[in-house]
CSV table of N, CA, C and O in Angstrom, one decimal:
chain,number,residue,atom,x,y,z
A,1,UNK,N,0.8,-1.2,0.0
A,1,UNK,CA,0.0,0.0,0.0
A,1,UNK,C,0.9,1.3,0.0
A,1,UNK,O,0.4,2.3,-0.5
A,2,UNK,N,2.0,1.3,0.5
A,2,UNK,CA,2.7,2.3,0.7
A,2,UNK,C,3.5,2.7,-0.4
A,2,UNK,O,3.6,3.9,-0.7
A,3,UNK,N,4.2,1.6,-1.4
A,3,UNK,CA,4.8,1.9,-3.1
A,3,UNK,C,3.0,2.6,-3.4
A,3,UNK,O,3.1,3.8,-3.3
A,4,UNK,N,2.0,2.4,-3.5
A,4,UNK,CA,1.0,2.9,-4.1
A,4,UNK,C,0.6,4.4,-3.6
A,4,UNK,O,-0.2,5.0,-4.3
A,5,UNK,N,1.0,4.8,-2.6
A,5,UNK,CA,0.9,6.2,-2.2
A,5,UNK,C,2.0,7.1,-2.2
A,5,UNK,O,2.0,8.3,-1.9
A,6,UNK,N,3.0,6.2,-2.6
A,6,UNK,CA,4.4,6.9,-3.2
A,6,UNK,C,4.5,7.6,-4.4
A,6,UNK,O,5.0,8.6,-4.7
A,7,UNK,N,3.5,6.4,-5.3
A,7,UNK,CA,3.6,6.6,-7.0
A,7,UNK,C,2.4,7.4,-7.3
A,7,UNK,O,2.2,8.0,-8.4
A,8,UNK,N,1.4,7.4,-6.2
A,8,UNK,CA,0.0,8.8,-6.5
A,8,UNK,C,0.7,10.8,-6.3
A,8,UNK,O,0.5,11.9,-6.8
A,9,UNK,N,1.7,10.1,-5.1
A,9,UNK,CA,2.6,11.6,-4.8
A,9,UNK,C,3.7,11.7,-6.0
A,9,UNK,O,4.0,12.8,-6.5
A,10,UNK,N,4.3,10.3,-6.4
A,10,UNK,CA,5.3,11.0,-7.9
A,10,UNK,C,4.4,11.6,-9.0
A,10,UNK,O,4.9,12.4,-9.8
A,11,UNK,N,3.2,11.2,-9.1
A,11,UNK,CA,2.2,12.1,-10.2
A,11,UNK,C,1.7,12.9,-9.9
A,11,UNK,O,1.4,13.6,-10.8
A,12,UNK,N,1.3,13.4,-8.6
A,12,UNK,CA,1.5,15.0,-8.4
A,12,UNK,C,2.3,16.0,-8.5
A,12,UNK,O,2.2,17.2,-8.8
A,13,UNK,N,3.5,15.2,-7.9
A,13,UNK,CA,4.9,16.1,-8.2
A,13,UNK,C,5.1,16.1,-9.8
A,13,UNK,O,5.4,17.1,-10.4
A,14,UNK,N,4.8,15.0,-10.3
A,14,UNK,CA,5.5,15.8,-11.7
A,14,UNK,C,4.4,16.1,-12.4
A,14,UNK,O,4.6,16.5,-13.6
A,15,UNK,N,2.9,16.0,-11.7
A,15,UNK,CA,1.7,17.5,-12.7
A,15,UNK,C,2.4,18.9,-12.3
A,15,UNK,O,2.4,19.8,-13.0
A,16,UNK,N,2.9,18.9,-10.9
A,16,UNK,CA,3.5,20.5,-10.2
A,16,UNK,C,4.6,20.9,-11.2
A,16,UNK,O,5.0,22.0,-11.5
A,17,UNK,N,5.0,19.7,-11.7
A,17,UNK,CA,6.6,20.3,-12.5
A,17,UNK,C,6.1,20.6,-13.7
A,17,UNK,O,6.7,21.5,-14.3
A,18,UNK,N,5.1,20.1,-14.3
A,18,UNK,CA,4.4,20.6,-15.6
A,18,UNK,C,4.1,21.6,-16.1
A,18,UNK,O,4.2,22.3,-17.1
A,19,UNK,N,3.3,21.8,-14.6
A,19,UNK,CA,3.1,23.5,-14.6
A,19,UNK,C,3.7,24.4,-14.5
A,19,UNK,O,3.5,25.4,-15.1
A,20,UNK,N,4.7,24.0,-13.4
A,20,UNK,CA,5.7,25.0,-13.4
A,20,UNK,C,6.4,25.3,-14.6
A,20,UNK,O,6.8,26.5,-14.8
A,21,UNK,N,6.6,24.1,-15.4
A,21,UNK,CA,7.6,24.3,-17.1
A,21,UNK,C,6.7,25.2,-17.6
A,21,UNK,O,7.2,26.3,-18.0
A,22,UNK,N,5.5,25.1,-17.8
A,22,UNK,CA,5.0,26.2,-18.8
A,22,UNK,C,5.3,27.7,-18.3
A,22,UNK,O,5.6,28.7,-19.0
A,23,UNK,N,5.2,27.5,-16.6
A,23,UNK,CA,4.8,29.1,-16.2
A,23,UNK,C,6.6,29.5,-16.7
A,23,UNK,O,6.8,30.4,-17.5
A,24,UNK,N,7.5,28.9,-16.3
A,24,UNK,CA,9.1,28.9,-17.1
A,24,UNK,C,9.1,29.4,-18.5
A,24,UNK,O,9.6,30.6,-18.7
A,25,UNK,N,8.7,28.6,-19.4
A,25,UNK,CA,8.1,28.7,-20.7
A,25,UNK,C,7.6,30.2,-21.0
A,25,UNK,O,8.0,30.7,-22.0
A,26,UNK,N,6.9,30.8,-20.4
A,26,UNK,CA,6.0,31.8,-20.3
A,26,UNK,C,7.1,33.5,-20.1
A,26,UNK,O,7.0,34.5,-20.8
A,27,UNK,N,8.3,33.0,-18.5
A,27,UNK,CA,8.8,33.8,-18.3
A,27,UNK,C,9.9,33.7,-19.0
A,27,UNK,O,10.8,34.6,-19.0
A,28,UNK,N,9.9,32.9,-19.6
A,28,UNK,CA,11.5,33.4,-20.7
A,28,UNK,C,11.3,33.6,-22.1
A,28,UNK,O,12.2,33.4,-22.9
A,29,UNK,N,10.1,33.8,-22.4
A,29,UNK,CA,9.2,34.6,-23.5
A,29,UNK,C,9.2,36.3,-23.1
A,29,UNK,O,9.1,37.2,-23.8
A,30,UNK,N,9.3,36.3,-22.1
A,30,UNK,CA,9.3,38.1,-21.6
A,30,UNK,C,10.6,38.1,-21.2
A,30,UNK,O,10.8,38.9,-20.3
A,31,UNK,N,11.6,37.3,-21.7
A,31,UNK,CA,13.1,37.8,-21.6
A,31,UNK,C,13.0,38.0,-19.9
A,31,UNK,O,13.4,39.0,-19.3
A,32,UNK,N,12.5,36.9,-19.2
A,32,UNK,CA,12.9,37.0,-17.7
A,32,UNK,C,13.9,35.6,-17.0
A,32,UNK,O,13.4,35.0,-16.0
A,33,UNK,N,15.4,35.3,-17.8
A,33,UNK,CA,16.0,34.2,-17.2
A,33,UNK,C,15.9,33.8,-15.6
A,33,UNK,O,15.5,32.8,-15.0
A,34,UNK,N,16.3,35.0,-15.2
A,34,UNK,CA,16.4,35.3,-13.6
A,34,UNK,C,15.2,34.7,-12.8
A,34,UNK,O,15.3,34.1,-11.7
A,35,UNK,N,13.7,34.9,-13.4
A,35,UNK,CA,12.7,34.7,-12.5
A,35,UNK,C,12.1,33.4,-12.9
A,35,UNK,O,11.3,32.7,-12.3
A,36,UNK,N,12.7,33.0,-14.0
A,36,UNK,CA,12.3,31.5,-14.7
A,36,UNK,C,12.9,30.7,-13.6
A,36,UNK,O,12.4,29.8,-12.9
A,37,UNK,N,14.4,31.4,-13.6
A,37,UNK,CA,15.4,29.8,-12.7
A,37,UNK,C,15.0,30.2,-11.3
A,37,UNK,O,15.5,29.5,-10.4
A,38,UNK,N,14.2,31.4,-10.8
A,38,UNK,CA,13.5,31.1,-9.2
A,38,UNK,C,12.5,30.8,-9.2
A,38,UNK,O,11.9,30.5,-8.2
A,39,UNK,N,12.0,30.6,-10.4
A,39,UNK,CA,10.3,29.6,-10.2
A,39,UNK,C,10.5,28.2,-10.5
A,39,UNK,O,9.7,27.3,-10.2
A,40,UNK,N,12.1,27.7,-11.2
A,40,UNK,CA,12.3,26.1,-11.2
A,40,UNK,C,12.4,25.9,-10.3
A,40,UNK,O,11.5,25.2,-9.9
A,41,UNK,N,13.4,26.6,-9.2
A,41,UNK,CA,13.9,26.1,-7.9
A,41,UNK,C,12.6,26.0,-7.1
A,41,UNK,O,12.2,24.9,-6.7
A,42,UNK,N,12.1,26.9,-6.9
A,42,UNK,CA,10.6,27.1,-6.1
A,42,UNK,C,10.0,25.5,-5.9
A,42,UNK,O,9.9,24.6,-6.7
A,43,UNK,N,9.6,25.5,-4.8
A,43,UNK,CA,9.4,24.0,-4.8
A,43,UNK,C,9.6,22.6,-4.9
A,43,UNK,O,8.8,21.7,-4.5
A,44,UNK,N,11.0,22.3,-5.5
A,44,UNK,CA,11.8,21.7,-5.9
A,44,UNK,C,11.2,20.4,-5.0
A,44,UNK,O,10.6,20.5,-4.0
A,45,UNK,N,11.6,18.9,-5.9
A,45,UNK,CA,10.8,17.6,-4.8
A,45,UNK,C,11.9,17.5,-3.3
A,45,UNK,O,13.0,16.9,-3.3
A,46,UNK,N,11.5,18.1,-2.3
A,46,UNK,CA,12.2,17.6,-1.4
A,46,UNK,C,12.0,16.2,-0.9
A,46,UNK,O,11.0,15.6,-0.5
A,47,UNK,N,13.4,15.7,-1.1
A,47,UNK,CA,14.3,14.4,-0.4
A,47,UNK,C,13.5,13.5,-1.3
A,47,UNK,O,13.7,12.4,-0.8
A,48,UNK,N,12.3,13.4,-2.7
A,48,UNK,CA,12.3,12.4,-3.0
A,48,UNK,C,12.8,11.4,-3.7
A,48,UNK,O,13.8,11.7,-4.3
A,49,UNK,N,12.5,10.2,-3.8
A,49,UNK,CA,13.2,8.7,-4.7
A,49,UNK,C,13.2,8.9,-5.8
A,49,UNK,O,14.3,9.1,-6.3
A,50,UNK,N,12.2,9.0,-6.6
A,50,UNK,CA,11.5,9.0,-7.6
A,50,UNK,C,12.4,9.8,-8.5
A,50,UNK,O,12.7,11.0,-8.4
A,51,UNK,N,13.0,8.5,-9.7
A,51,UNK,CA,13.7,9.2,-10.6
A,51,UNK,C,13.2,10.0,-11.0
A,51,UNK,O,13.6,11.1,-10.7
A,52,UNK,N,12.3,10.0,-11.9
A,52,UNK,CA,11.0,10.5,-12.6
A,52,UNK,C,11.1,11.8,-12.3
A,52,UNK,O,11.5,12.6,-13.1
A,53,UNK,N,10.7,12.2,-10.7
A,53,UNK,CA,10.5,13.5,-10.4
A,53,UNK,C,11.6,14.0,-10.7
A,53,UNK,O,11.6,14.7,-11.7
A,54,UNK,N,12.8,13.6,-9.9
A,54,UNK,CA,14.2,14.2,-9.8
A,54,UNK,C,14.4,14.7,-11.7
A,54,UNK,O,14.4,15.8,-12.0
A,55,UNK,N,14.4,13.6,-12.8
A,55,UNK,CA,14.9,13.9,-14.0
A,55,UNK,C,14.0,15.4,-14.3
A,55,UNK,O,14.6,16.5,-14.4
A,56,UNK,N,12.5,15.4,-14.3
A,56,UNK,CA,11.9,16.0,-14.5
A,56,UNK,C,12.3,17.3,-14.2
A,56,UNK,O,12.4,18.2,-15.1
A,57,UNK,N,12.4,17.6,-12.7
A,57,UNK,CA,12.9,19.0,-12.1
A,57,UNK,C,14.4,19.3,-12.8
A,57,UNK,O,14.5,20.5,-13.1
A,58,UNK,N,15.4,18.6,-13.1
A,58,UNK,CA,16.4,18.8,-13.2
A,58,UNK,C,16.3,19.8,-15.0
A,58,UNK,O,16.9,20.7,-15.5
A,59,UNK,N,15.1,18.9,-15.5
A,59,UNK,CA,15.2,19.3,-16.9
A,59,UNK,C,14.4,20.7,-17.2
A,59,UNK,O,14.5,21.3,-18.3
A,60,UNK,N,13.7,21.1,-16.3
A,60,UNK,CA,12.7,22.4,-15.9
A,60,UNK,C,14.2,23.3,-15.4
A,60,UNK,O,14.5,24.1,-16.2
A,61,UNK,N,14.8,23.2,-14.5
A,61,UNK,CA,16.0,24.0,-13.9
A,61,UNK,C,17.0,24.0,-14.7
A,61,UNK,O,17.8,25.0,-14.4
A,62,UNK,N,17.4,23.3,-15.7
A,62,UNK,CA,18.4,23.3,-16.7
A,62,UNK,C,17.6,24.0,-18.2
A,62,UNK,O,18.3,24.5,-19.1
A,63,UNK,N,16.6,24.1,-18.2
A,63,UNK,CA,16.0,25.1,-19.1
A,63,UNK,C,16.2,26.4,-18.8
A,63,UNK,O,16.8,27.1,-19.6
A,64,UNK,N,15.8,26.9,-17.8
A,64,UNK,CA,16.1,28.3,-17.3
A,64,UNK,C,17.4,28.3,-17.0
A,64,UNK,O,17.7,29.5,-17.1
A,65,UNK,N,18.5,27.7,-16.8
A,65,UNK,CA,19.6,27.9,-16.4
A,65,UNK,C,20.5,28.1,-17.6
A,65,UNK,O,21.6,28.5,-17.4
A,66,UNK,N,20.1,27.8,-18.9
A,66,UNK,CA,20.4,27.8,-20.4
A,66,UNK,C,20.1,29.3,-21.2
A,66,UNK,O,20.7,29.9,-22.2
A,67,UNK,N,19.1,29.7,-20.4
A,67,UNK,CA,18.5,30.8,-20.8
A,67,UNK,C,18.9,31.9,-20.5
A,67,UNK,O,18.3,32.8,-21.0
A,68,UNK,N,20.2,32.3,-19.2
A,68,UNK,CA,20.3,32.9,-18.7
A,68,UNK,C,22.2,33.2,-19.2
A,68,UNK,O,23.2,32.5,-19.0
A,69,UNK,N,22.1,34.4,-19.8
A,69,UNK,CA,23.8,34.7,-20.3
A,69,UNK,C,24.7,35.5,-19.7
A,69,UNK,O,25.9,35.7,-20.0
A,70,UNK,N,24.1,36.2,-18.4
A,70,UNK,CA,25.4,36.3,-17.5
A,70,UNK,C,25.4,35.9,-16.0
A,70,UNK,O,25.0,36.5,-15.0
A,71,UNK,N,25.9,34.4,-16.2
A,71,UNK,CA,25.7,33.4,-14.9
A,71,UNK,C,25.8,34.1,-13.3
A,71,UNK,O,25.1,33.9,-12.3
A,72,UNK,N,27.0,34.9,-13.7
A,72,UNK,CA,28.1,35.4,-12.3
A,72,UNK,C,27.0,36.4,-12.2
A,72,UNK,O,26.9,36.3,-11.0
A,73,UNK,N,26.2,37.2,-12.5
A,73,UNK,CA,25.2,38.3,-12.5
A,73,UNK,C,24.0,37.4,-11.8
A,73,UNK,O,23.4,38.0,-10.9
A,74,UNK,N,23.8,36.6,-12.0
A,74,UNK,CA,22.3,35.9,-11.9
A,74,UNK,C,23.0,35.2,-10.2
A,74,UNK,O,22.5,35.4,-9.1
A,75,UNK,N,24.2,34.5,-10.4
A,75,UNK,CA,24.6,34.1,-8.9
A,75,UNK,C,24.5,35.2,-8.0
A,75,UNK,O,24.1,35.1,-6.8
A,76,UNK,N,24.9,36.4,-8.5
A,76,UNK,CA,25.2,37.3,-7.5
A,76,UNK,C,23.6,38.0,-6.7
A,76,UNK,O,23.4,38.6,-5.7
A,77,UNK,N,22.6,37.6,-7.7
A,77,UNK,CA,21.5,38.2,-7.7
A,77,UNK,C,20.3,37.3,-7.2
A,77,UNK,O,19.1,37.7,-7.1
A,78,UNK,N,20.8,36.3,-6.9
A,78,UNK,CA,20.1,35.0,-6.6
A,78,UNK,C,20.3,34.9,-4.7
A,78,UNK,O,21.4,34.8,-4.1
A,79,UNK,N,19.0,34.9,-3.9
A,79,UNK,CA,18.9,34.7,-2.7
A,79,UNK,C,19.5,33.3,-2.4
A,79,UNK,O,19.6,32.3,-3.1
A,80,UNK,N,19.7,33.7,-1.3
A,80,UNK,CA,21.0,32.1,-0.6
A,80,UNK,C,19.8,31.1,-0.4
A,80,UNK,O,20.3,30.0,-0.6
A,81,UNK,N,18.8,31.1,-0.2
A,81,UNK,CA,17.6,29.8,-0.3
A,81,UNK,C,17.8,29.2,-1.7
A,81,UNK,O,18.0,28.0,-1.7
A,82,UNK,N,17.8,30.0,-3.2
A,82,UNK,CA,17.6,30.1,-4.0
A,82,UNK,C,19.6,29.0,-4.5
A,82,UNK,O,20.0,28.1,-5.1
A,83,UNK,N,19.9,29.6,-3.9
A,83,UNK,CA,21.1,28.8,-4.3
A,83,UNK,C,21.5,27.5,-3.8
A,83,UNK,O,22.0,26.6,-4.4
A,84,UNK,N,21.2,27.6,-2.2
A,84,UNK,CA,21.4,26.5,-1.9
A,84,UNK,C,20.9,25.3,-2.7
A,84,UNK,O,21.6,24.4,-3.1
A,85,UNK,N,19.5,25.4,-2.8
A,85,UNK,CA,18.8,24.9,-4.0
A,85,UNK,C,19.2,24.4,-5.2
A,85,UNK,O,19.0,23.4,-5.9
A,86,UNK,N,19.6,25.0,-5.1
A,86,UNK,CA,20.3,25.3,-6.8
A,86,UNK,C,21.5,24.3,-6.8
A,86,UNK,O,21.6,23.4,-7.6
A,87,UNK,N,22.5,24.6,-5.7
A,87,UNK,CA,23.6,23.6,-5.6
A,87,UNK,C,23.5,22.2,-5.0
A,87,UNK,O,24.4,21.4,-5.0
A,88,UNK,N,22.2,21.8,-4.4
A,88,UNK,CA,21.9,21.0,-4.2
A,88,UNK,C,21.1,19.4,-5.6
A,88,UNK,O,20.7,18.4,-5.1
């Protein structure tokens, strides 16, 4: 019973990540790298197993992170929650 309430929470986590790609999608249409790669991090699956999720977020945060052309500008500009995150 418990793999079955694991794998109902990996498909909400990765409907959350869907959404979030578009709202991503959305903000780097308005030339906003910076607030794309704080709406990947936002949320991020804390401590789960699930490949699935992990690949999923990784490929939502490496989108915005692609989009963004002055890295050292965006680290400097990026809150320490927001990084930790990030280096995690």
């Amino acid at each position: 019973m418990a793999e079955h309430v694991q794998a109902d929470n990996a498909e909400a986590i990765i409907t959350r990540i869907e959404h979030k790609s578009r709202k991503i999608e959305s903000l780097l249409k308005q030339y906003k790298p910076v607030e794309a790669l704080k709406t990947a991090l936002e949320g991020s699956p804390p401590k789960t197993r699930d490949e699935r999720c992990k690949s999923a977020n990784w490929i939502v945060v490496h989108r915005a992170l692609m989009a963004i052309k002055d890295v050292d500008a965006m680290f400097s500009s990026l809150d320490p929650e927001y990084y930790d995150i990030l280096m995690k």
